[in-house]
Coordinates of C-alpha atoms in Angstrom, one line a residue:
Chain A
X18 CA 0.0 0.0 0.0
X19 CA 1.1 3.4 -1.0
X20 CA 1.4 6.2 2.2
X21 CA -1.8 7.5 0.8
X22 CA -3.9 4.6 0.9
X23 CA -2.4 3.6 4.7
X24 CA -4.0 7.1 5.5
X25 CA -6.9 6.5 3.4
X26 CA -7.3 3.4 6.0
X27 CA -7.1 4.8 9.1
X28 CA -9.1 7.8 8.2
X29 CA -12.1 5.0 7.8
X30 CA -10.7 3.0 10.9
X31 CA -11.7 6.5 12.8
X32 CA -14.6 7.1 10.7
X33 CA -16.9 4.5 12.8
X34 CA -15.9 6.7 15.8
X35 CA -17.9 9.8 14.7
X36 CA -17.6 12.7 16.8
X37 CA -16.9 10.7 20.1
X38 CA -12.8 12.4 21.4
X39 CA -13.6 9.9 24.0
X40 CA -14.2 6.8 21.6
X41 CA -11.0 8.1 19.7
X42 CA -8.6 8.8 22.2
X43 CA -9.7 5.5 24.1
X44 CA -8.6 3.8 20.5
X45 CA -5.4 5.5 20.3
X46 CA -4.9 4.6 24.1
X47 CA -5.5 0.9 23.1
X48 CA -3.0 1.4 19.8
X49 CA -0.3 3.0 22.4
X50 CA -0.5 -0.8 24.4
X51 CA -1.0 -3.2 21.7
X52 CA 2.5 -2.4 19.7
X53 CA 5.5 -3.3 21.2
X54 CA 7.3 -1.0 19.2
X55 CA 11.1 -0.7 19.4
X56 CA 14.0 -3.2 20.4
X57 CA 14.6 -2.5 24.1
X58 CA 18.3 -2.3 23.3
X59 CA 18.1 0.7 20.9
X60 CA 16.0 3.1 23.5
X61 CA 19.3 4.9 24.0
X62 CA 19.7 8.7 24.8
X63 CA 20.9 9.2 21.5
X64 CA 17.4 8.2 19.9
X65 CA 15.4 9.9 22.1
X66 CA 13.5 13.0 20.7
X67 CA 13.3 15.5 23.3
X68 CA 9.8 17.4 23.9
X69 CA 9.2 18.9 26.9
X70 CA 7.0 16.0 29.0
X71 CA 6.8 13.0 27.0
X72 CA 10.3 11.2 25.7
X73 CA 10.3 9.4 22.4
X74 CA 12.8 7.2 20.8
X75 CA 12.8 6.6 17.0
X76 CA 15.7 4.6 15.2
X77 CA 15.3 4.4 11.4
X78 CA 17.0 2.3 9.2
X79 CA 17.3 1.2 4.9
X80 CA 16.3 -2.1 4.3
X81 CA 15.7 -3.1 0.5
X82 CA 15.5 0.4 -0.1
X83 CA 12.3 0.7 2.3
X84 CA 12.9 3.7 5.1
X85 CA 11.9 1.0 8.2
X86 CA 11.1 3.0 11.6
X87 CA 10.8 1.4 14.9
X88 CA 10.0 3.9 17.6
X89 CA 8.2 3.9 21.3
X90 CA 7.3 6.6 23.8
X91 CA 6.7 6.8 27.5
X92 CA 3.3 8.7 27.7
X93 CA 0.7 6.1 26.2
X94 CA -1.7 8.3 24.0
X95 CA 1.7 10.0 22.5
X96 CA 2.7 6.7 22.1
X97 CA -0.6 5.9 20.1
X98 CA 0.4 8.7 18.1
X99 CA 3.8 7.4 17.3
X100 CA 2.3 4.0 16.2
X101 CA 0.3 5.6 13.3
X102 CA 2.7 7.5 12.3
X103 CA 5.0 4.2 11.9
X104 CA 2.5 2.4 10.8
X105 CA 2.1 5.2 7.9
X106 CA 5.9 5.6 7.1
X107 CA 7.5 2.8 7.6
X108 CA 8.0 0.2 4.6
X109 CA 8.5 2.8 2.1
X110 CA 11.1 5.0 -0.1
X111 CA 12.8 7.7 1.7
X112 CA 11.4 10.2 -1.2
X113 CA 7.9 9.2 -0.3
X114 CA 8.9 9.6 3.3
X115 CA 9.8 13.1 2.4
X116 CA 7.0 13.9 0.5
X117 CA 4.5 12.6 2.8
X118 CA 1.9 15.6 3.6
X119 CA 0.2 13.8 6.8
X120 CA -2.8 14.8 6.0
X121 CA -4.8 11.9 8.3
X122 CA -3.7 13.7 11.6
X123 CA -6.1 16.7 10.9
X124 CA -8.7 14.1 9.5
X125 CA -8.9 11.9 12.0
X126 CA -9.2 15.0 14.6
X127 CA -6.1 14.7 16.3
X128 CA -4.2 17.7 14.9
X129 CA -3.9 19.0 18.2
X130 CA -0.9 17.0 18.8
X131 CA 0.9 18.7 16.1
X132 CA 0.8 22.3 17.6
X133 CA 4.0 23.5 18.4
X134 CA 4.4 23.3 22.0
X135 CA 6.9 21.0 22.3
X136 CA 4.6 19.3 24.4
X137 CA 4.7 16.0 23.3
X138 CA 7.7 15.8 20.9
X139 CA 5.8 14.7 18.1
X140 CA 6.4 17.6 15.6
X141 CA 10.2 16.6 16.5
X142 CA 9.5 13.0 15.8
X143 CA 8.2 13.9 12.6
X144 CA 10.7 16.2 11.1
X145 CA 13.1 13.5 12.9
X146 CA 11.4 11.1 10.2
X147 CA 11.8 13.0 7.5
X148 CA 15.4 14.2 8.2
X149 CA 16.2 10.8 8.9
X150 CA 14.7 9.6 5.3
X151 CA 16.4 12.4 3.6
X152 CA 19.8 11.5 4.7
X153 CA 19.1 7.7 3.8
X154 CA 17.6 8.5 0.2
X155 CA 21.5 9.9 -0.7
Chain B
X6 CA -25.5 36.8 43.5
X7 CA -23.3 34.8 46.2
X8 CA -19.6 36.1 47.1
X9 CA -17.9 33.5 44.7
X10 CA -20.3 34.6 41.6
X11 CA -19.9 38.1 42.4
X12 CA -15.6 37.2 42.0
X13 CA -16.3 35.0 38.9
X14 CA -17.9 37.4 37.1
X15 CA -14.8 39.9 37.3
X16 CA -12.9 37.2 35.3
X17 CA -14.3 37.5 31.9
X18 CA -12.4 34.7 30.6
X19 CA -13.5 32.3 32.8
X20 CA -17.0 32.4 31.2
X21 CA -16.1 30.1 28.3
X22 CA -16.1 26.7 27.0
X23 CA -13.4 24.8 26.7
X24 CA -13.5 21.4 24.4
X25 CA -17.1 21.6 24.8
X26 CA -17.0 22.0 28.4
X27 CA -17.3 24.9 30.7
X28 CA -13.4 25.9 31.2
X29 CA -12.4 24.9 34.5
X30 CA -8.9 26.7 35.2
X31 CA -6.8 25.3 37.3
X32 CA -3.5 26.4 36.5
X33 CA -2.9 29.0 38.4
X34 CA 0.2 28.1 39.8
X35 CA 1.5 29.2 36.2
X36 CA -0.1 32.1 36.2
X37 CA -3.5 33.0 37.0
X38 CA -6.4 34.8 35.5
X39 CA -7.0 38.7 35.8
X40 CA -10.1 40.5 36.8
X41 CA -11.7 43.2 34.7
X42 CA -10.4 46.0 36.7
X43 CA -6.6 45.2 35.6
X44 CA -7.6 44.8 32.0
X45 CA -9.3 48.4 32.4
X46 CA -6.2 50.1 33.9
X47 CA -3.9 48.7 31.3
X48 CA -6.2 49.8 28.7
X49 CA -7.4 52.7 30.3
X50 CA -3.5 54.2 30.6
X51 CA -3.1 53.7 26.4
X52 CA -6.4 55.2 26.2
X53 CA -5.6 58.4 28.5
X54 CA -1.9 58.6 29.4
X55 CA 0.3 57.0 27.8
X56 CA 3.7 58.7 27.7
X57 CA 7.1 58.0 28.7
X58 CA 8.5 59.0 32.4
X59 CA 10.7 60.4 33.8
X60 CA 12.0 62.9 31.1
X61 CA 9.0 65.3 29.9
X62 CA 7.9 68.2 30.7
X63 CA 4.5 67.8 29.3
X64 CA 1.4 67.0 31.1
X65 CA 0.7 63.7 29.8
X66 CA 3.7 62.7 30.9
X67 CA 3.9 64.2 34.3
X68 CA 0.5 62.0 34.5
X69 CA 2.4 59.1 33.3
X70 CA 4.8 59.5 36.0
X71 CA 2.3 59.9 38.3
X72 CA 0.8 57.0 38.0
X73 CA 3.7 54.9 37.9
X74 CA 5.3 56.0 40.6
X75 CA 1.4 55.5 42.7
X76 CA 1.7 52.4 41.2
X77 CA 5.2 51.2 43.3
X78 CA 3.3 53.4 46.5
X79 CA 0.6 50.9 46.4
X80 CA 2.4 47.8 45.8
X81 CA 4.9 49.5 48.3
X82 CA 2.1 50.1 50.9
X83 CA 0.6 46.2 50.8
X84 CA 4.1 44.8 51.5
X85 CA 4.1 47.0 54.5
X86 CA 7.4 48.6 53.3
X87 CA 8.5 52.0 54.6
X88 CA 10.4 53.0 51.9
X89 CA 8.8 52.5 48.0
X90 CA 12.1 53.0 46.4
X91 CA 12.7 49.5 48.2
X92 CA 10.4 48.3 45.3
X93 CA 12.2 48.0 42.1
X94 CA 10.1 47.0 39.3
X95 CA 11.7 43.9 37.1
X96 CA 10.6 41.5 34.7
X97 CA 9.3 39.2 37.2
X98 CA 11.0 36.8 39.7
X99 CA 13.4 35.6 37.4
X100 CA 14.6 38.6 36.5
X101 CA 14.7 40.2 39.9
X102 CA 17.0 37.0 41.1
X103 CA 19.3 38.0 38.1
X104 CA 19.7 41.3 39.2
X105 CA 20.5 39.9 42.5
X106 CA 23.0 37.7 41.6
X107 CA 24.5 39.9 39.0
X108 CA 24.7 42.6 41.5
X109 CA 26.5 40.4 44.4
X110 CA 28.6 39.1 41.8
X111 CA 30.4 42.4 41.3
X112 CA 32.2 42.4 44.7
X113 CA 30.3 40.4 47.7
X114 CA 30.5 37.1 46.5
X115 CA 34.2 35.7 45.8
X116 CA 35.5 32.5 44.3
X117 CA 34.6 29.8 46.8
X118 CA 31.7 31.6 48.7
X119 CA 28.9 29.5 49.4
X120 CA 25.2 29.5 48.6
X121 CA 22.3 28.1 50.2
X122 CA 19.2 26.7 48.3
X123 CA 16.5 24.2 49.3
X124 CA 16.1 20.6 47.3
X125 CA 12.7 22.2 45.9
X126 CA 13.8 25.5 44.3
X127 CA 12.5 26.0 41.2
X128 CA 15.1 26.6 38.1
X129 CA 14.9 30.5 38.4
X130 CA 16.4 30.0 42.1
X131 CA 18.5 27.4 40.9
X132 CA 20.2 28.7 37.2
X133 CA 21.3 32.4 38.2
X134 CA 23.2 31.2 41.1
X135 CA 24.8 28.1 39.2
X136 CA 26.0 30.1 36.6
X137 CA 27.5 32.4 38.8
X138 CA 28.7 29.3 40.6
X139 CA 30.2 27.7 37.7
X140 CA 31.5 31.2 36.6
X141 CA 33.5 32.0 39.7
X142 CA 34.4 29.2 41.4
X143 CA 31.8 29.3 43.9
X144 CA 29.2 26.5 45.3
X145 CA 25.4 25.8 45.7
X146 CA 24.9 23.8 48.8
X147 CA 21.2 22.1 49.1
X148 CA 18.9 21.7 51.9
X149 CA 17.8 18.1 51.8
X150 CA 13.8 17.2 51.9
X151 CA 12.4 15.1 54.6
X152 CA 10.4 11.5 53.9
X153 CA 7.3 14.1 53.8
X154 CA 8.8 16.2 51.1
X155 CA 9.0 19.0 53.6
X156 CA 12.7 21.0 53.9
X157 CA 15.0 19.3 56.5
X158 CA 15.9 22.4 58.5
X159 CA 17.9 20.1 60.9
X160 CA 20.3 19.7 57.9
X161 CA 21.0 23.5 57.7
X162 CA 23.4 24.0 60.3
X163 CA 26.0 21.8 58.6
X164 CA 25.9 23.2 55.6
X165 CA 26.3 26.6 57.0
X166 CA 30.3 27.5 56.7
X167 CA 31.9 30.4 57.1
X168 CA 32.1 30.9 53.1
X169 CA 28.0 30.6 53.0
X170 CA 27.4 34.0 51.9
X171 CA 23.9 33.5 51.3
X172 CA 20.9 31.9 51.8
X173 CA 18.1 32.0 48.7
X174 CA 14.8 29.9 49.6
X175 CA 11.1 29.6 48.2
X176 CA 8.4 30.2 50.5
X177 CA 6.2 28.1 49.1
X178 CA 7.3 25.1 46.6
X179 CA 5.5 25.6 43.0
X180 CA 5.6 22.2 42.4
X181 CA 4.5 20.7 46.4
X182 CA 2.1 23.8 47.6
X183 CA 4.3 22.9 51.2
X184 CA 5.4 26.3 52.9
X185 CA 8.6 27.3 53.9
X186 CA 9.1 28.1 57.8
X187 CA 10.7 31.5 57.4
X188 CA 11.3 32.3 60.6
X189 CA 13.7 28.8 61.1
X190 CA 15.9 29.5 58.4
X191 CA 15.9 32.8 59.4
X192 CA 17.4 31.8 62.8
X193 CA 19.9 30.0 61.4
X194 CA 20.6 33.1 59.1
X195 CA 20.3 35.7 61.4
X196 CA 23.4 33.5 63.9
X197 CA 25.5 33.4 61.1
X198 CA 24.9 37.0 59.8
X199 CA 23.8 35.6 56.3
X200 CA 21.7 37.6 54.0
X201 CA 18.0 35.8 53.2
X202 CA 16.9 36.2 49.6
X203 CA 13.3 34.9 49.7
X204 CA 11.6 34.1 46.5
X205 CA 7.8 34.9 46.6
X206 CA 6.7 33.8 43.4
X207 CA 3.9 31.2 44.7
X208 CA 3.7 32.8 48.5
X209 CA 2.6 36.6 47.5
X210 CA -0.5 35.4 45.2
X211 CA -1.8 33.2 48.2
X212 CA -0.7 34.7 51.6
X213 CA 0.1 37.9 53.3
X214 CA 3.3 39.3 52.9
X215 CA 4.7 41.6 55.6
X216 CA 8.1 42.6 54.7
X217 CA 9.1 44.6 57.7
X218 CA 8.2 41.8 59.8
X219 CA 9.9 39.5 57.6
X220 CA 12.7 41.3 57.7
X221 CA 14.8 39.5 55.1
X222 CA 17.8 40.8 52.6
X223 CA 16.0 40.2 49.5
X224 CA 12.3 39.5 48.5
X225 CA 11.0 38.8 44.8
X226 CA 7.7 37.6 43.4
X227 CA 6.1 37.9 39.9
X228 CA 2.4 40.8 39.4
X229 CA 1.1 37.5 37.1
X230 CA 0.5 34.9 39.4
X231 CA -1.3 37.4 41.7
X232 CA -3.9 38.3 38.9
X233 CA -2.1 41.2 37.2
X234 CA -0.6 41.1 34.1
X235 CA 2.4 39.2 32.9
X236 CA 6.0 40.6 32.2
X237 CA 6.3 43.1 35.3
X238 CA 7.4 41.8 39.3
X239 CA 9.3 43.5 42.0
X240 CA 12.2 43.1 43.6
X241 CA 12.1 44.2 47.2
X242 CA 15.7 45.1 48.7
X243 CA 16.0 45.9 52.2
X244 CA 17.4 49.5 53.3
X245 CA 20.6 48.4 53.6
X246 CA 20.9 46.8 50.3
X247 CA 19.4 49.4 48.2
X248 CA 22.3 51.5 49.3
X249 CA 25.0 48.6 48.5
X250 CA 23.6 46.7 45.5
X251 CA 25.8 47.1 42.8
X252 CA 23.6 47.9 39.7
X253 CA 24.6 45.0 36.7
X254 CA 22.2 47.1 34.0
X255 CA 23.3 50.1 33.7
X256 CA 20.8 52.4 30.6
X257 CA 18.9 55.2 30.3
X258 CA 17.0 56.3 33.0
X259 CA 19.5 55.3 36.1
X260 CA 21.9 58.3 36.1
X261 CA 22.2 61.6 37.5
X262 CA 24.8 62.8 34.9
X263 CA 26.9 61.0 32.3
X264 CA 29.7 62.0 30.5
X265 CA 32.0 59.2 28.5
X266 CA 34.8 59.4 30.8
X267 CA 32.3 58.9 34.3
X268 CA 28.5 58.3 35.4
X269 CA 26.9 59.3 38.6
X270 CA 23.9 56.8 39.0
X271 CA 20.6 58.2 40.1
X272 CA 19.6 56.7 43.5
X273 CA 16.8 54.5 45.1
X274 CA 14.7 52.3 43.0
X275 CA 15.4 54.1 39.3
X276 CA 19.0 52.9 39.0
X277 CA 17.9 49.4 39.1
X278 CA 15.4 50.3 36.3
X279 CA 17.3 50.8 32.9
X280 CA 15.4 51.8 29.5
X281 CA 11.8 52.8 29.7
X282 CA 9.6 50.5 32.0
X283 CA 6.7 48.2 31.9
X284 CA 4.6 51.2 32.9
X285 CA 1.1 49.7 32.0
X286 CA 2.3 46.5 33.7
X287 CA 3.1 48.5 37.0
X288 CA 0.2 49.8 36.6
X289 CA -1.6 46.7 36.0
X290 CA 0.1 45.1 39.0
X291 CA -1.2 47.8 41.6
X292 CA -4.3 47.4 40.2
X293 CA -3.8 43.5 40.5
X294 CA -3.0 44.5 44.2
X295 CA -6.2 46.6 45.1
X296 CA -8.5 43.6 43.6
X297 CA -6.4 41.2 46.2
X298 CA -7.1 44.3 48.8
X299 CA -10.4 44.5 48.0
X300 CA -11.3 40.4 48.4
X301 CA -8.8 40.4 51.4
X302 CA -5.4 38.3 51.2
X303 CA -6.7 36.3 54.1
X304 CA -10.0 35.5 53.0
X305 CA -8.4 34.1 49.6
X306 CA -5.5 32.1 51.4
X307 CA -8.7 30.2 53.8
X308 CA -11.4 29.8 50.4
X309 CA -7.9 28.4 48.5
X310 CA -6.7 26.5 51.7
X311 CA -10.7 25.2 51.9
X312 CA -10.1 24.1 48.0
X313 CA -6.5 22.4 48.7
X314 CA -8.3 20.2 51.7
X315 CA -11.1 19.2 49.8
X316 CA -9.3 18.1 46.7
X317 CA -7.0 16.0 48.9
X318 CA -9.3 14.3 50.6
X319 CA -11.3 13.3 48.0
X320 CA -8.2 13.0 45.8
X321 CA -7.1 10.3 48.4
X322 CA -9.6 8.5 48.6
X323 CA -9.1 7.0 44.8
X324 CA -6.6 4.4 45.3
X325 CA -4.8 4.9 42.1
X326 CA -3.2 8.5 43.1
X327 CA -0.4 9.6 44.6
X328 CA 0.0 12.9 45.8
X329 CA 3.0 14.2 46.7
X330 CA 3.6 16.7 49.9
X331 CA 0.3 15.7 51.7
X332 CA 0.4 18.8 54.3
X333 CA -2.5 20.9 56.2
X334 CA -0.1 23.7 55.9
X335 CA -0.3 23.6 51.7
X336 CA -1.0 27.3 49.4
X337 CA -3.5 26.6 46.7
X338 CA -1.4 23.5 45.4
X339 CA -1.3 20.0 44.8
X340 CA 1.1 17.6 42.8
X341 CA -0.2 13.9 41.6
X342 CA -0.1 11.1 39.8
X343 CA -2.0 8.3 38.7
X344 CA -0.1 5.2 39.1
X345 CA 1.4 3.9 36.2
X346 CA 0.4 6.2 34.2
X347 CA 2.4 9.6 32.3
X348 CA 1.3 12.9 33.8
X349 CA 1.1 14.2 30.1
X350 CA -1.9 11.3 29.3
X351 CA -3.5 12.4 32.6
X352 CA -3.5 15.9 31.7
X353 CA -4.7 15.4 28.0
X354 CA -7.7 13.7 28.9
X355 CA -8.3 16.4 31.2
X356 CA -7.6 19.1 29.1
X357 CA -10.4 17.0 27.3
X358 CA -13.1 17.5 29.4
X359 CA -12.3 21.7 29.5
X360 CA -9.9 21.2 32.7
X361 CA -6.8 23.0 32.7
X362 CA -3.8 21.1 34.9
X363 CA -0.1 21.4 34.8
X364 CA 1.6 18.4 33.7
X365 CA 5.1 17.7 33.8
X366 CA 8.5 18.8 35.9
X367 CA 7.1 22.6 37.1
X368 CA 10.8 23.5 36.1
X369 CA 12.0 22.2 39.2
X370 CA 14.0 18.6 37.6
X371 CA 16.2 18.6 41.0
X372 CA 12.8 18.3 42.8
X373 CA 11.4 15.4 40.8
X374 CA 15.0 13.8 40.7
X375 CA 14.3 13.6 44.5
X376 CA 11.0 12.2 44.2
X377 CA 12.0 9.7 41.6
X378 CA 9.8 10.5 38.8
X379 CA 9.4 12.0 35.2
X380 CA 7.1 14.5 36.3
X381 CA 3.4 15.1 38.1
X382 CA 0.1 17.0 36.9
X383 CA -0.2 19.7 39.4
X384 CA -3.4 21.5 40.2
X385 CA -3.5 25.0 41.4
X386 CA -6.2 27.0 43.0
X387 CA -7.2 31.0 43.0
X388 CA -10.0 32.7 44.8
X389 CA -12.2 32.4 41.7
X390 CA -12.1 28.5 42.0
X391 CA -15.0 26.4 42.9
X392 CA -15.8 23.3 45.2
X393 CA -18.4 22.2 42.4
X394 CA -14.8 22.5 40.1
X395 CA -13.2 20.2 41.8
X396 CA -16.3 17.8 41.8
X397 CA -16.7 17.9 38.5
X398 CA -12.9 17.2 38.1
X399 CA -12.6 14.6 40.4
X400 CA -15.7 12.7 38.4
X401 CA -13.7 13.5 35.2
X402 CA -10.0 12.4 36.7
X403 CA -11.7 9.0 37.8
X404 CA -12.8 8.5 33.9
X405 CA -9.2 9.4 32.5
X406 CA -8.0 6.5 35.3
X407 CA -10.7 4.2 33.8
X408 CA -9.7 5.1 29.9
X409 CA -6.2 4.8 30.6
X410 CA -6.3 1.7 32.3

């Protein structure tokens, strides 16, 4: 599946939620438990991604070609957050990566964890992402 | 109308939804809310006075002046100080302790002085006097906490030497809510003939302060926390140092005549004051001061105190929260957890449900090195606050423990 139609799906897989935050949030709660997301070994100071409150570690690597991202997070719902976005980016060319306009966060009414507050470190994680893909697609 | 609505409705923004939900503020630890009658005198000064001080000739600015300099005779008057030029208008707290440290860092304090500071400082008492530290060879010694989070003031006798050549203390901790017992580290001060620097950012909003009876070296607190506006606080300097403060930031304003071989600085409280002032925000702040003069200082610290009891009690009785600094001797604070769980899920859900918490380390990472954790969410009262608030958030807080788990 392309990035685009990995977005197309989880905008749906929210859909059936409707305008219920608490239905939502308690889905991204259960997404932040269910993946086991990164190798214990590489949650080193190095790969975390300082925001303010909540750490996250991200480790990207070129396999075949394919950006692959592994990443985890200590606050749960950021960590639901994190496991969309890996589920959207990872498994695909660095210049996709790049290109990727994210537009599923706002659909899926969860742009408020993009503002700029340095909050929850997830604005980092994704210019991490992207930086990250960059350097690997030269 | 009952007392509290009559209060409410001088905070206009207070009368909003939040996320769908009536805003329930409680942040004010950060900084709190301000009544109508600040917004007006801000407002009112651009709309009918606004000038620069100290230099015209010209009636607008002789008003100005005037009201600026009423403004430090009011704030002046409610910290019982004799002298207003003992009240230097600053930035706020953090910039008052700069312009301490700065000032003692000109010729009182040498390489291998001493400082005093408590375990739960937060980073404004901590950073000005570590760089100065790290700059000149000196060294921060720290009053330990007790199992209750409260300070050890056993422990301060041995770290009094005779290189200490200060001691700088909250009197209330921003992230606990415990109070500091003044009048013990005074004692131990007072022996030793050590200067007290006490820093009244989360004490002036909550409790009265009396600065002749305190009677310490240096006093600072910030006009925003105590419902005026932000960017303008006071440094208070006792008679003795407003003669021997050396000034760090030296501009217009703060002479008496300059030439470019020499300067004669002005004295009292301008020569502390470089470059034109926050004059709406002094005059903000006395304004901020009257409304707490109007409610009474006492009458907020008992409805706040009322609040803190309350929340606790009900907050203990859910057995998946810690709280940290359980006291009956708390101002308008209180730090938690949920077990197991971040403090930033804790306070997004809540921020959810239109409730406004602090989540996180309250810039004081020394403190929560101590305790052993990441951070807290911290909930902060003002008089405007409600017991029906803290209902409504406890019913709310025992859904986020329910999502989350």
């Amino acid at each position: 599946m392309t990035i685009e139609e990995i977005e197309k799906e989880i905008i749906e897989e929210f859909e059936i939620f409707g305008d219920s935050w608490e239905s939502k949030y308690e889905h991204l709660i259960d997404l932040g438990k269910s993946l086991p997301l990164i190798n214990e070994k590489l949650k080193t100071e190095d790969r975390i991604i300082k925001g303010c409150q909540s750490r996250v570690w991200l480790n990207s690597e070129l396999i075949d070609g394919k950006i692959v991202y592994t990443a985890d997070a200590d606050a749960i719902i950021t960590k639901g957050m994190v496991a969309l976005l890996v589920r959207v980016l990872s498994n695909h060319k660095p210049e996709a990566v790049v290109k990727a306009d994210l537009k599923f966060i706002d659909e899926i009414g969860l742009k408020e964890h993009l503002s700029p507050t340095r909050a929850n470190g997830l604005v980092s994680m994704i210019n991490k992402m992207k930086t990250d893909a960059l350097m690997l697609s030269r | 109308m009952t007392e509290q609505n009559k209060i409410r409705e001088q905070f206009p923004i207070l009368n909003q939804k939040v996320n769908g939900y009536d805003l329930i503020y409680f942040d004010n630890g950060a900084t709190s809310q301000k009544p109508v009658c600040v917004i007006n005198s801000i407002s009112d000064f651009y709309k009918t006075s606004n000038s620069n001080i100290h230099r015209g000739v010209h009636t607008l600015s002789r008003t100005a002046t005037e009201l600026f300099e009423n403004a430090r005779k009011t704030i002046a008057n409610y910290f019982n100080v004799k002298n207003d030029q003992q009240i230097i208008f600053t930035s706020g707290t953090t910039d008052s302790i700069n312009l301490v440290v700065n000032g003692l860092a000109k010729d009182y304090l040498k390489a291998g002085d001493e400082i005093i500071l408590s375990a739960y400082e937060h980073h404004s008492n901590i950073l000005p006097w570590q760089m100065w530290a790290q700059e000149n060879g000196g060294k921060l010694k720290i009053i330990p906490l007790l199992e209750d989070e409260s300070i050890n003031y056993d422990a301060i006798p041995s770290l009094i030497s005779d290189k200490t050549k200060l001691i700088a203390i909250t009197q209330v901790s921003n992230t606990l809510g415990l109070i500091t017992d003044i009048e013990k580290i005074k004692s131990f001060a007072q022996k030793n003939n050590i200067p007290v620097l006490l820093d009244g950012a989360q004490s002036a909003p909550h409790m009265l302060i009396d600065l002749q009876k305190l009677n310490v070296d240096f006093f600072v607190c910030s006009a925003h926390k105590m419902y005026g506006p932000t960017g303008i606080g006071l440094l208070y300097l006792s008679e003795k140092w407003l003669r021997e403060l050396p000034i760090s930031k030296p501009g217009g304003g703060t002479i008496k005549t300059v030439t470019f071989e020499k300067t004669e600085y002005a004295e009292g409280a301008l020569r502390f004051e470089p470059g034109t002032p926050n004059i709406s925000g002094a005059i903000g702040f006395a304004a901020a001061v009257n409304f707490i003069k109007s409610v009474g200082i006492q009458t907020i610290f008992e409805h706040e105190n009322e609040l803190v009891q309350y929340a606790q009690t009900k907050m203990s009785e859910l057995p998946e929260v810690i709280i940290y600094g359980v006291s009956k001797h708390k101002a308008g604070v209180i730090s938690f957890n949920v077990k197991g769980q971040h403090p930033f899920d804790v306070g997004t859900l809540l921020d959810k449900y239109g409730i406004a918490v602090r989540t996180g380390h309250h810039c004081t990472q020394p403190l929560m090195q101590h305790l052993k954790i990441q951070g807290t969410v911290r909930i902060s009262f003002a008089i405007y606050n409600t017991k029906q608030e803290i209902d409504f958030f406890i019913e709310k807080l025992k859904k986020v423990i329910t999502m989350l788990s």
